Short mmCIF file of C-alpha atoms in Angstrom, two decimals:
data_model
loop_
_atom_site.label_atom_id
_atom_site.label_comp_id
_atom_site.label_asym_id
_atom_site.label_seq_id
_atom_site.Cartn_x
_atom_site.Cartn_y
_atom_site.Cartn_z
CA UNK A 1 25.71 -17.64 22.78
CA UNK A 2 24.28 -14.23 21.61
CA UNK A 3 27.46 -14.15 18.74
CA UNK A 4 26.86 -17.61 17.71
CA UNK A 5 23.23 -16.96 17.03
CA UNK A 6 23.94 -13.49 15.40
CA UNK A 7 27.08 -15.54 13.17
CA UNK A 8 24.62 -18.29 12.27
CA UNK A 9 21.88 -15.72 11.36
CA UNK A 10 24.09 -13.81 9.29
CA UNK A 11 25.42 -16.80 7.31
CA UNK A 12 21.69 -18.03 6.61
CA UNK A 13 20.93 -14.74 4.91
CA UNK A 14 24.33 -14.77 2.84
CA UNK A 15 23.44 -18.03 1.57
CA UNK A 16 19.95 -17.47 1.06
CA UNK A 17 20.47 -16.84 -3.46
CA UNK A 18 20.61 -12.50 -4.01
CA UNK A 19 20.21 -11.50 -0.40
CA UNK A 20 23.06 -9.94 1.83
CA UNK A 21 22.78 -8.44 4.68
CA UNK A 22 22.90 -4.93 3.85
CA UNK A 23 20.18 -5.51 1.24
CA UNK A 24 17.66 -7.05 3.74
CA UNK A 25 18.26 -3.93 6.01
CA UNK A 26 17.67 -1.63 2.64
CA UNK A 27 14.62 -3.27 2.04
CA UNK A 28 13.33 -3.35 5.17
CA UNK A 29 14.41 -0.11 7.88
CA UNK A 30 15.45 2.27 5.25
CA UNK A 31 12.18 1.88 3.19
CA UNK A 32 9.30 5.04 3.58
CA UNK A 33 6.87 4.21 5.90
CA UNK A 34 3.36 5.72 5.75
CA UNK A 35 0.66 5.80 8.76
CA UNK A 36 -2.32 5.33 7.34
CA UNK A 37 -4.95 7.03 10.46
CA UNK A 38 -8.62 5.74 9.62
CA UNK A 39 -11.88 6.06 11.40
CA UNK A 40 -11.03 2.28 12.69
CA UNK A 41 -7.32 2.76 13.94
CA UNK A 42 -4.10 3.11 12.02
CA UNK A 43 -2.01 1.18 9.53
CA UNK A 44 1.29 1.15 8.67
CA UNK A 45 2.94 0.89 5.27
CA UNK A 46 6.03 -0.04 3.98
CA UNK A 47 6.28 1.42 0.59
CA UNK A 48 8.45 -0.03 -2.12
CA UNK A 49 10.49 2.65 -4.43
CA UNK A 50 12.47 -0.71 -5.74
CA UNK A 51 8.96 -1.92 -7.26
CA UNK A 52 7.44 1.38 -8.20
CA UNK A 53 9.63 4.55 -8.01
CA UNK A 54 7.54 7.27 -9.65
CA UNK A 55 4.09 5.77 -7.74
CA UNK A 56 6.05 5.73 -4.22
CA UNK A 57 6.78 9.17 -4.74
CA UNK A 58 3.49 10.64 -5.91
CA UNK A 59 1.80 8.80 -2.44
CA UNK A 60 4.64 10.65 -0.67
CA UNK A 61 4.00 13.65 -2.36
CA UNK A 62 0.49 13.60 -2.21
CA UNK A 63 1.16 12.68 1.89
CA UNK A 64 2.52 15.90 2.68
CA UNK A 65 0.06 18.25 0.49
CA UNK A 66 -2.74 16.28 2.97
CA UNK A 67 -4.25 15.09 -0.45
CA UNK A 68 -5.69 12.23 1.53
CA UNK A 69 -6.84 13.24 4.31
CA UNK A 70 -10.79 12.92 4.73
CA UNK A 71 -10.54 10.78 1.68
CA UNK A 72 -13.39 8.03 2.38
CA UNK A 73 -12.61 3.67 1.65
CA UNK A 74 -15.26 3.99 -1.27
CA UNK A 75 -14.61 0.28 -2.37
CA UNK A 76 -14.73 -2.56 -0.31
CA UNK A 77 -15.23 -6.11 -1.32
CA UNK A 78 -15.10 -8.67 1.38
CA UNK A 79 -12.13 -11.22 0.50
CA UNK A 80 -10.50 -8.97 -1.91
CA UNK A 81 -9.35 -5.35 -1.25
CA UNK A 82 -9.89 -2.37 0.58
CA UNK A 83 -9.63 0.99 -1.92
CA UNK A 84 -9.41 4.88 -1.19
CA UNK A 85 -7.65 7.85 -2.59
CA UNK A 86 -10.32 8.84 -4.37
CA UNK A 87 -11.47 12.74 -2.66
CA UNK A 88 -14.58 12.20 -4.87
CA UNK A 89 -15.59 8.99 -3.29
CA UNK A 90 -17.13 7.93 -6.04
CA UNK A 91 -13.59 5.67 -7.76
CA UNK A 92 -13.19 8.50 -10.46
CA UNK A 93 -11.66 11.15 -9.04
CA UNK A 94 -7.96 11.41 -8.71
CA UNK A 95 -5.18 14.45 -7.95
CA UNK A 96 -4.43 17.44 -9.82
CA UNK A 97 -1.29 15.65 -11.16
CA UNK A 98 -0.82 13.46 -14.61
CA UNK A 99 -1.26 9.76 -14.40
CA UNK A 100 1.68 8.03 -14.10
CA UNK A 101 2.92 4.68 -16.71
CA UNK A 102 2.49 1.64 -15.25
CA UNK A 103 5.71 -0.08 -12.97
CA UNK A 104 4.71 -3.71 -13.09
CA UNK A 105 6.87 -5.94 -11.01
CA UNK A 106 7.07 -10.02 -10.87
CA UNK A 107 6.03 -9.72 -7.04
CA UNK A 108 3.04 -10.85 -5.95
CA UNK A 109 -0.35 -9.07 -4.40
CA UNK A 110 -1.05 -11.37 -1.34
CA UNK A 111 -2.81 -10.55 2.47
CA UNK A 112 -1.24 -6.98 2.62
CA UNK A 113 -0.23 -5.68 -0.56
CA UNK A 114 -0.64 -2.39 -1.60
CA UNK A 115 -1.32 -1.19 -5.40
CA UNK A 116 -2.28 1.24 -7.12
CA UNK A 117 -5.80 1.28 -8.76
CA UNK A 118 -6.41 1.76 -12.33
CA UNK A 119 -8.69 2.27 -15.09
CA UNK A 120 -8.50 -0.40 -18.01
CA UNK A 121 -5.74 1.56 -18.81
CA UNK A 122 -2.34 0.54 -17.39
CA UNK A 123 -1.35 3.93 -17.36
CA UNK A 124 -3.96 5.78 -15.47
CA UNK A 125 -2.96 4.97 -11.66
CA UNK A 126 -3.24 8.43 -9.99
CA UNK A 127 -4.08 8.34 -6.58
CA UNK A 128 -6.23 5.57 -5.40
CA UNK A 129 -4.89 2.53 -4.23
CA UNK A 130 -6.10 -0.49 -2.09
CA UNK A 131 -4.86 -3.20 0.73
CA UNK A 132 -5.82 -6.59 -0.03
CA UNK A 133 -7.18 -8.86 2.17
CA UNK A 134 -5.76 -11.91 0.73
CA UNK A 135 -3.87 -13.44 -2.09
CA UNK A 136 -4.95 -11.52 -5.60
CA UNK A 137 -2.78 -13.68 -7.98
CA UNK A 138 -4.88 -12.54 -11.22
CA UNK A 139 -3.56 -8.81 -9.91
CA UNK A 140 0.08 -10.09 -10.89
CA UNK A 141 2.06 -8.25 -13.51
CA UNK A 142 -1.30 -6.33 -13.92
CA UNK A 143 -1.48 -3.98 -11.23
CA UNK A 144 1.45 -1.50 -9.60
CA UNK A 145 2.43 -3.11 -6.17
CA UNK A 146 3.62 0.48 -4.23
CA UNK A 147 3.75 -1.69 -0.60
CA UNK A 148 3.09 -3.66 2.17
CA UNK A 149 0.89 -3.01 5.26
CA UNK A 150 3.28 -4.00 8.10
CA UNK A 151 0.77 -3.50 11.35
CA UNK A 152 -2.85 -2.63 11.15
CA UNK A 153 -4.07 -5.15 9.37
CA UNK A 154 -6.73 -6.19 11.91
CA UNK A 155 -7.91 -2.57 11.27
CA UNK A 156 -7.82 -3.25 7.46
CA UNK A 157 -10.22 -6.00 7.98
CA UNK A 158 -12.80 -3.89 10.47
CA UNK A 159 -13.01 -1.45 7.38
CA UNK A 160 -16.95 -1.23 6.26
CA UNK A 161 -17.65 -3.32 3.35
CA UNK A 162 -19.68 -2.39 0.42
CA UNK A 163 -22.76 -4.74 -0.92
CA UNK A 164 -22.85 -6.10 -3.99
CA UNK A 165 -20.34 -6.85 -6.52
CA UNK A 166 -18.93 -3.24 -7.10
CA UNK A 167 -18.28 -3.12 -3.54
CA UNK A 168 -19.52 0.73 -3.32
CA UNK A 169 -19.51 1.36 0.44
CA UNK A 170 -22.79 3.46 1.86
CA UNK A 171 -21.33 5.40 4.78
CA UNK A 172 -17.44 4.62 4.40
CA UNK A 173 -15.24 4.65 7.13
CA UNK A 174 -12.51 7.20 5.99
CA UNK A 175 -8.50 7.64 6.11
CA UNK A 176 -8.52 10.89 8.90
CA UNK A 177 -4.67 11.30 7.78
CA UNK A 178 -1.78 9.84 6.27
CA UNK A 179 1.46 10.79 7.48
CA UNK A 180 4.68 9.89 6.64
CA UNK A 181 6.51 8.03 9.55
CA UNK A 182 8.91 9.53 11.79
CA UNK A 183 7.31 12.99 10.24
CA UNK A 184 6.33 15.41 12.58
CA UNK A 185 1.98 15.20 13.09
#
């Protein structure tokens, strides 16, 4: 029973159009995972080199120099996004390194999705980035998409949220650490 399920699960994912096996494992346990520790619980990341090489590796990078830990949610808007990376906490401030060119991909920001924030300039993304709350289609082919939350997203939604339009958050729950999975603490 166990290798007929296993056969017929295998064949669906041949047949489904570009996907094989090995490329659905790629995508999924071989991606970089970040833990995202916050003053409400923890979140997990999958990040997504295929989408956004250079931007995967400057979150890595900035992981393990413990750029963001401390680092408050200074934006919140209720229904859209969650946004942090920003030491500053006031959405200007970014690392020490250049801005990196924009990696626009056809995939779309939905409940989850991770990108990297911006100025009107496509190629200013730094450090910040946010976790939407829910579908962001006018963010499509606009906005780097660096990942997907995978668990935590109940924690995601408990973040503070900021009044107004602007979202600034008064009092901002913070990330306490980010850590690259299966990295020592």
């Amino acid at each position: 029973m166990l290798k007929a399920l296993s056969a017929a699960l295998i064949a669906v994912a041949l047949a489904v159009p570009g996907s094989t096996v090995a490329s659905a494992q790629t995508k999924s346990s071989a991606a970089p995972m970040i833990v995202l520790e916050t003053t409400k619980g923890d979140v997990t990341i999958r990040l997504r080199p295929d989408l956004a090489p250079n931007h995967v590796a400057r979150i890595e990078q900035l992981a393990r120099e413990k750029f963001y830990d401390g680092v408050p949610f200074h934006r919140v808007i209720a229904g859209f996004m969650a946004q942090t990376g920003d030491p500053t906490g006031t959405g200007e401030g970014g690392s020490k390194y250049p801005d990196l060119k924009a990696e626009f991909s056809k995939e779309s920001f939905r409940r989850g999705s991770v990108g990297m924030a911006r100025t009107s300039d496509p190629d200013s993304a730094n450090s910040q980035f946010f976790i939407c709350f829910a579908p962001a289609p006018w963010l499509d082919g606009q906005y780097t998409i660096v990942g997907e939350v995978t668990a935590g997203m109940d924690v995601v939604d408990k973040l503070k949220k900021g009044q107004g339009g602007g979202g600034a958050v008064q009092g901002p729950d913070k990330v306490k650490a980010v850590r690259i999975a299966d990295a020592p603490r």
